[in-house]
Amino acid sequence: LDTTLSTEGVWVIVPHLKPNTPSEEIPAQQQKLLQDLFNYFTINRYIFWYYTPMALSIGQPFSPELVIYDCMDELSAFRHAPAELKQREAELFARANLVFTGGHSLYEAKKGKHPDLHAFPSSIEKKHFSKARSFFIDPADQFSIPHPRIGFFGVIDERMDIGLLDKVALLRPDWHLVILGPVVKIDPATLPAHDNIHYLGGKTYEELPAYLAGWDVAMMPFAMNESTRYISPTKTPEYLAGGKPVVSTPIRDVISPYGNNNLVAIAGTPEEFVQAIEKALNMEDRAAWLKAVDAFLENNSWDSTVEKMMFLINTKLDTKQSNHLLTEKENMYV
């Protein structure tokens, strides 16, 4: 096990298995490593927080105080998703005490599968991304890219509409599309290659405001497919906190609430996307739009999300403790 303490004060534990370990032996080895960790740190009370049902096999022999399923995506719709993922998720729903979803559309999709389900759409660290509203010296690899710049940051995978990206670049060769992020699960050779598309690779979280500051419009060219059906892009409020106009394809959790509140432009075709970007570049009353953005984002923060989650967690823990004490009292009279 690699054990490190992050700058945020979080212990990060990375298990290492021997190369070529047979797949059927992996869960038992992971369980042993976790038990060794608990023994080393004398951990007797703990909560299991799952982001993927595929991790359920690791926690099977343990007895956590609570089991939380933080369902951030419809993982079964992703490319190369394990065949058994849906069955594992059903097992996790049966075991979980609380279920959180990463957006309202995902909440609607999972409603009825668990009695204690709660939606927590994407939040932001406003102070971090609002740095983009101040002047930045362009990062070296963005410095020489001409304006107008239309930017995107995030993972580049099957969720990106590369056909739309290609057409927008061809329709407006005078615009420059800046793409930040790693290419995952798709062949980089399939990405459109034009002189006005600039793939700058992955950037750290700390670097993002500096790049965002140099864009004229931010974009979310998501494909409309099964893998994007329930997404709630975190970059939506991040772009807005940076003070940038945003154009997105019609993702449900972007339309509501951002599109319906005229904070983000929604465009379904390459031609509509170009028109929306053109309008954003020539926004007449930018100050009024920015005022509306700030009012909408006023109570949107990860701190607020954590506070609401912790209230639910502590309530559930208190209920379990009360039930345990009640059972002990009843046993006295058996």
XYZ file of C-alpha atoms in Angstrom:
334
model
C 0.000 0.000 0.000
C 1.161 3.508 -0.817
C -0.007 5.850 1.938
C 0.203 9.629 1.497
C -1.429 12.678 3.059
C -2.749 15.151 0.485
C -2.448 18.915 0.814
C -6.170 18.947 1.698
C -5.540 16.667 4.686
C -6.951 13.521 3.089
C -5.171 10.199 3.415
C -4.800 8.610 -0.022
C -4.229 4.863 -0.020
C -3.194 3.126 -3.249
C -3.111 -0.690 -3.202
C -0.588 -2.508 -5.375
C -1.090 -6.071 -6.554
C 1.497 -8.325 -8.112
C 1.617 -8.237 -11.920
C -0.476 -10.871 -13.706
C -2.570 -11.621 -10.617
C -5.481 -13.839 -11.760
C -8.702 -11.819 -11.848
C -10.503 -14.243 -9.513
C -7.857 -13.645 -6.817
C -7.952 -9.848 -6.951
C -10.956 -9.239 -4.615
C -9.471 -11.409 -1.823
C -6.109 -9.651 -2.092
C -7.777 -6.223 -2.022
C -9.818 -7.262 1.006
C -6.672 -8.375 2.829
C -4.890 -5.109 2.039
C -7.853 -3.140 3.345
C -8.033 -5.218 6.519
C -4.280 -4.755 7.045
C -4.788 -1.003 6.686
C -7.594 -1.006 9.280
C -5.438 -3.048 11.654
C -2.423 -0.769 11.211
C -4.397 2.416 11.911
C -6.674 0.723 14.495
C -9.780 1.630 12.502
C -12.853 0.038 14.039
C -15.635 2.353 12.882
C -15.828 3.415 9.273
C -18.125 4.340 6.394
C -17.883 2.775 2.934
C -18.419 5.340 0.181
C -18.779 3.781 -3.271
C -18.378 5.630 -6.566
C -18.681 2.455 -8.627
C -20.619 -0.755 -7.981
C -17.608 -2.691 -9.277
C -15.854 -1.984 -5.952
C -18.575 -3.842 -4.057
C -16.562 -7.084 -4.019
C -13.810 -5.403 -1.984
C -16.151 -4.466 0.854
C -18.234 -7.652 1.078
C -16.725 -9.120 4.296
C -16.659 -5.814 6.218
C -19.234 -4.225 8.526
C -19.235 -0.463 7.971
C -21.345 1.919 10.033
C -22.945 3.139 6.813
C -22.770 2.325 3.104
C -23.102 5.281 0.752
C -23.446 5.002 -3.024
C -22.413 8.243 -4.736
C -23.820 7.652 -8.207
C -22.124 10.271 -10.380
C -22.811 8.761 -13.820
C -24.763 6.042 -15.569
C -21.590 3.956 -15.762
C -23.291 1.070 -17.583
C -23.696 3.344 -20.627
C -19.978 4.076 -20.887
C -17.797 2.419 -23.482
C -16.193 -0.842 -22.275
C -18.461 -0.980 -19.190
C -18.291 -4.401 -17.482
C -21.200 -6.682 -18.366
C -21.955 -7.337 -14.706
C -22.145 -3.654 -13.727
C -25.953 -3.444 -13.653
C -26.223 -6.515 -11.422
C -23.548 -5.110 -9.100
C -25.448 -1.834 -8.914
C -28.629 -3.652 -7.907
C -26.646 -5.333 -5.115
C -25.232 -1.977 -4.029
C -28.701 -0.409 -3.931
C -29.777 -3.259 -1.656
C -26.824 -2.725 0.674
C -26.600 1.094 0.702
C -28.023 3.218 3.509
C -27.876 6.403 1.436
C -27.673 7.068 -2.301
C -26.559 10.364 -3.823
C -26.871 11.182 -7.524
C -24.740 13.646 -9.446
C -27.685 15.442 -11.043
C -31.456 15.658 -11.363
C -31.833 13.551 -14.507
C -29.806 10.772 -12.881
C -32.002 11.123 -9.799
C -35.102 10.606 -11.963
C -33.506 7.534 -13.570
C -32.692 5.943 -10.200
C -35.872 6.991 -8.381
C -37.692 4.005 -6.959
C -34.542 1.896 -6.700
C -33.697 3.107 -3.186
C -35.805 4.632 -0.379
C -33.205 7.239 0.637
C -32.148 8.868 -2.637
C -30.891 12.465 -2.904
C -29.816 14.600 -5.882
C -26.651 16.675 -5.607
C -25.927 18.487 -8.891
C -22.437 19.730 -9.679
C -21.064 22.431 -7.409
C -18.083 24.729 -7.761
C -15.196 26.300 -5.966
C -16.169 29.838 -6.971
C -13.100 31.527 -5.547
C -10.834 29.310 -7.648
C -12.604 29.739 -11.007
C -13.476 33.402 -10.521
C -9.746 34.069 -10.836
C -10.391 33.819 -14.580
C -12.202 37.151 -14.411
C -8.915 38.884 -13.619
C -6.137 39.441 -16.108
C -3.855 36.496 -16.632
C -0.688 36.192 -18.654
C -1.544 33.449 -21.116
C 0.079 30.081 -20.468
C 2.950 29.472 -22.888
C 1.102 26.936 -25.040
C -1.957 29.194 -25.406
C -0.156 32.506 -25.785
C 0.223 32.452 -29.562
C -3.282 31.167 -30.370
C -5.280 33.969 -32.054
C -8.666 35.238 -30.915
C -11.521 34.591 -30.850
C -10.855 31.496 -28.758
C -13.592 28.996 -28.027
C -12.448 26.697 -25.194
C -13.207 23.371 -23.577
C -11.633 21.543 -20.650
C -12.409 18.002 -19.588
C -11.910 14.391 -20.568
C -12.028 13.812 -24.322
C -13.875 10.525 -24.819
C -17.031 9.093 -26.385
C -19.038 11.853 -24.745
C -17.567 14.499 -27.072
C -19.281 15.166 -30.399
C -16.189 15.183 -32.576
C -18.327 15.586 -35.702
C -19.752 18.827 -34.315
C -16.265 19.998 -33.386
C -15.076 19.262 -36.919
C -17.968 21.125 -38.554
C -17.672 24.197 -36.308
C -13.962 24.455 -37.155
C -14.769 24.235 -40.884
C -17.663 26.694 -40.729
C -15.574 29.317 -38.933
C -11.881 28.921 -39.821
C -11.244 32.345 -38.246
C -12.206 30.985 -34.816
C -9.751 28.956 -32.765
C -10.947 25.999 -30.715
C -8.810 25.312 -27.630
C -9.217 21.810 -26.196
C -7.717 20.884 -22.816
C -7.786 17.377 -21.412
C -6.620 13.798 -21.855
C -7.901 11.597 -24.684
C -9.466 8.478 -23.132
C -11.128 5.378 -24.634
C -11.119 6.771 -28.182
C -8.400 6.768 -30.831
C -6.711 10.213 -30.936
C -6.435 9.742 -34.694
C -10.233 10.079 -34.946
C -10.184 13.634 -33.572
C -10.674 16.375 -36.173
C -7.392 17.943 -37.237
C -7.550 21.507 -38.507
C -5.226 24.463 -38.157
C -7.778 26.194 -35.921
C -8.183 23.310 -33.444
C -5.563 23.220 -30.705
C -5.248 20.156 -28.445
C -3.146 21.265 -25.487
C -3.345 18.068 -23.398
C -4.250 17.601 -19.764
C -3.877 20.446 -17.265
C -3.970 20.517 -13.491
C -6.941 21.892 -11.585
C -4.764 24.798 -10.440
C -3.934 25.742 -14.046
C -7.483 25.859 -15.398
C -8.406 29.472 -14.465
C -5.367 30.817 -16.336
C -6.467 29.075 -19.540
C -10.132 29.975 -19.022
C -9.202 33.640 -18.606
C -7.864 33.710 -22.153
C -11.013 32.351 -23.826
C -13.774 34.422 -25.377
C -16.455 31.722 -25.109
C -16.525 28.351 -23.341
C -18.168 25.387 -25.021
C -19.598 21.996 -24.131
C -19.788 20.024 -27.402
C -21.217 16.865 -25.869
C -22.557 14.122 -28.077
C -26.182 13.184 -27.566
C -25.870 9.486 -26.733
C -26.390 7.021 -23.889
C -23.178 8.051 -22.118
C -24.349 11.691 -21.873
C -28.020 11.036 -21.156
C -27.694 11.638 -17.412
C -24.559 13.763 -17.065
C -24.487 16.950 -15.012
C -21.280 18.635 -16.209
C -19.285 20.243 -13.419
C -17.712 22.520 -15.987
C -21.028 24.378 -16.488
C -20.866 26.365 -13.226
C -17.054 26.468 -13.439
C -17.158 28.244 -16.809
C -19.830 30.612 -15.501
C -17.890 31.361 -12.315
C -15.006 32.330 -14.595
C -17.285 34.886 -16.249
C -17.355 33.194 -19.650
C -20.410 32.864 -21.910
C -21.188 29.178 -22.475
C -22.627 27.284 -25.439
C -23.725 23.681 -24.952
C -25.451 20.915 -26.815
C -28.890 20.056 -25.321
C -27.826 18.079 -22.258
C -30.854 17.730 -19.930
C -29.062 18.900 -16.779
C -27.694 21.895 -18.668
C -31.024 22.895 -20.219
C -32.518 22.799 -16.718
C -31.584 24.949 -14.928
C -28.925 26.846 -16.923
C -30.580 27.098 -20.331
C -34.018 27.820 -18.889
C -32.527 30.708 -16.895
C -30.763 32.154 -19.978
C -27.353 31.585 -18.422
C -26.140 29.098 -21.059
C -26.973 29.000 -24.780
C -28.267 25.647 -26.045
C -27.546 24.535 -29.616
C -28.345 21.196 -31.221
C -26.663 21.362 -34.632
C -23.261 22.651 -35.816
C -24.983 25.573 -37.525
C -26.898 26.451 -34.335
C -23.698 26.047 -32.339
C -21.926 28.569 -34.583
C -24.842 31.004 -34.332
C -24.896 30.718 -30.543
C -21.145 31.315 -30.293
C -21.467 34.309 -32.622
C -24.167 35.744 -30.364
C -22.050 35.100 -27.261
C -19.060 36.840 -28.816
C -21.236 39.883 -29.484
C -23.232 39.851 -26.247
C -24.762 43.294 -25.848
C -25.544 43.465 -22.141
C -22.748 41.376 -20.668
C -22.968 43.133 -17.280
C -26.623 42.146 -16.828
C -25.885 38.556 -17.842
C -22.959 38.375 -15.413
C -25.133 39.780 -12.630
C -27.688 37.029 -13.277
C -24.905 34.414 -13.275
C -23.583 35.602 -9.932
C -27.056 35.629 -8.396
C -27.653 32.066 -9.570
C -24.289 30.813 -8.306
C -24.470 32.656 -4.983
C -25.349 29.582 -2.921
C -23.620 27.055 -5.150
C -20.512 25.659 -3.502
C -18.920 22.334 -2.624
C -18.950 23.452 1.026
C -22.726 23.749 0.887
C -23.018 20.342 -0.801
C -20.805 18.710 1.832
C -22.816 20.339 4.617
C -26.080 18.921 3.226
C -24.530 15.486 2.711
C -23.110 15.430 6.228
C -26.517 16.306 7.681
C -28.012 13.255 5.955
C -25.096 11.055 7.021
C -25.191 12.156 10.660
C -28.969 11.758 10.780
C -28.620 8.220 9.473
C -25.847 7.433 11.968
C -27.911 8.837 14.852
C -30.891 6.734 13.784
C -28.808 3.581 13.630
C -27.288 4.317 17.040
C -30.720 4.914 18.563
C -32.035 1.680 17.088
C -28.990 -0.179 18.405
C -29.491 1.178 21.933
C -33.187 0.315 21.767
C -32.360 -3.253 20.755
C -29.869 -3.566 23.628
C -32.499 -2.302 26.089
C -35.070 -4.792 24.759
C -32.555 -7.619 25.117
C -32.224 -6.827 28.838
C -35.804 -8.015 29.325
C -35.555 -11.190 27.213
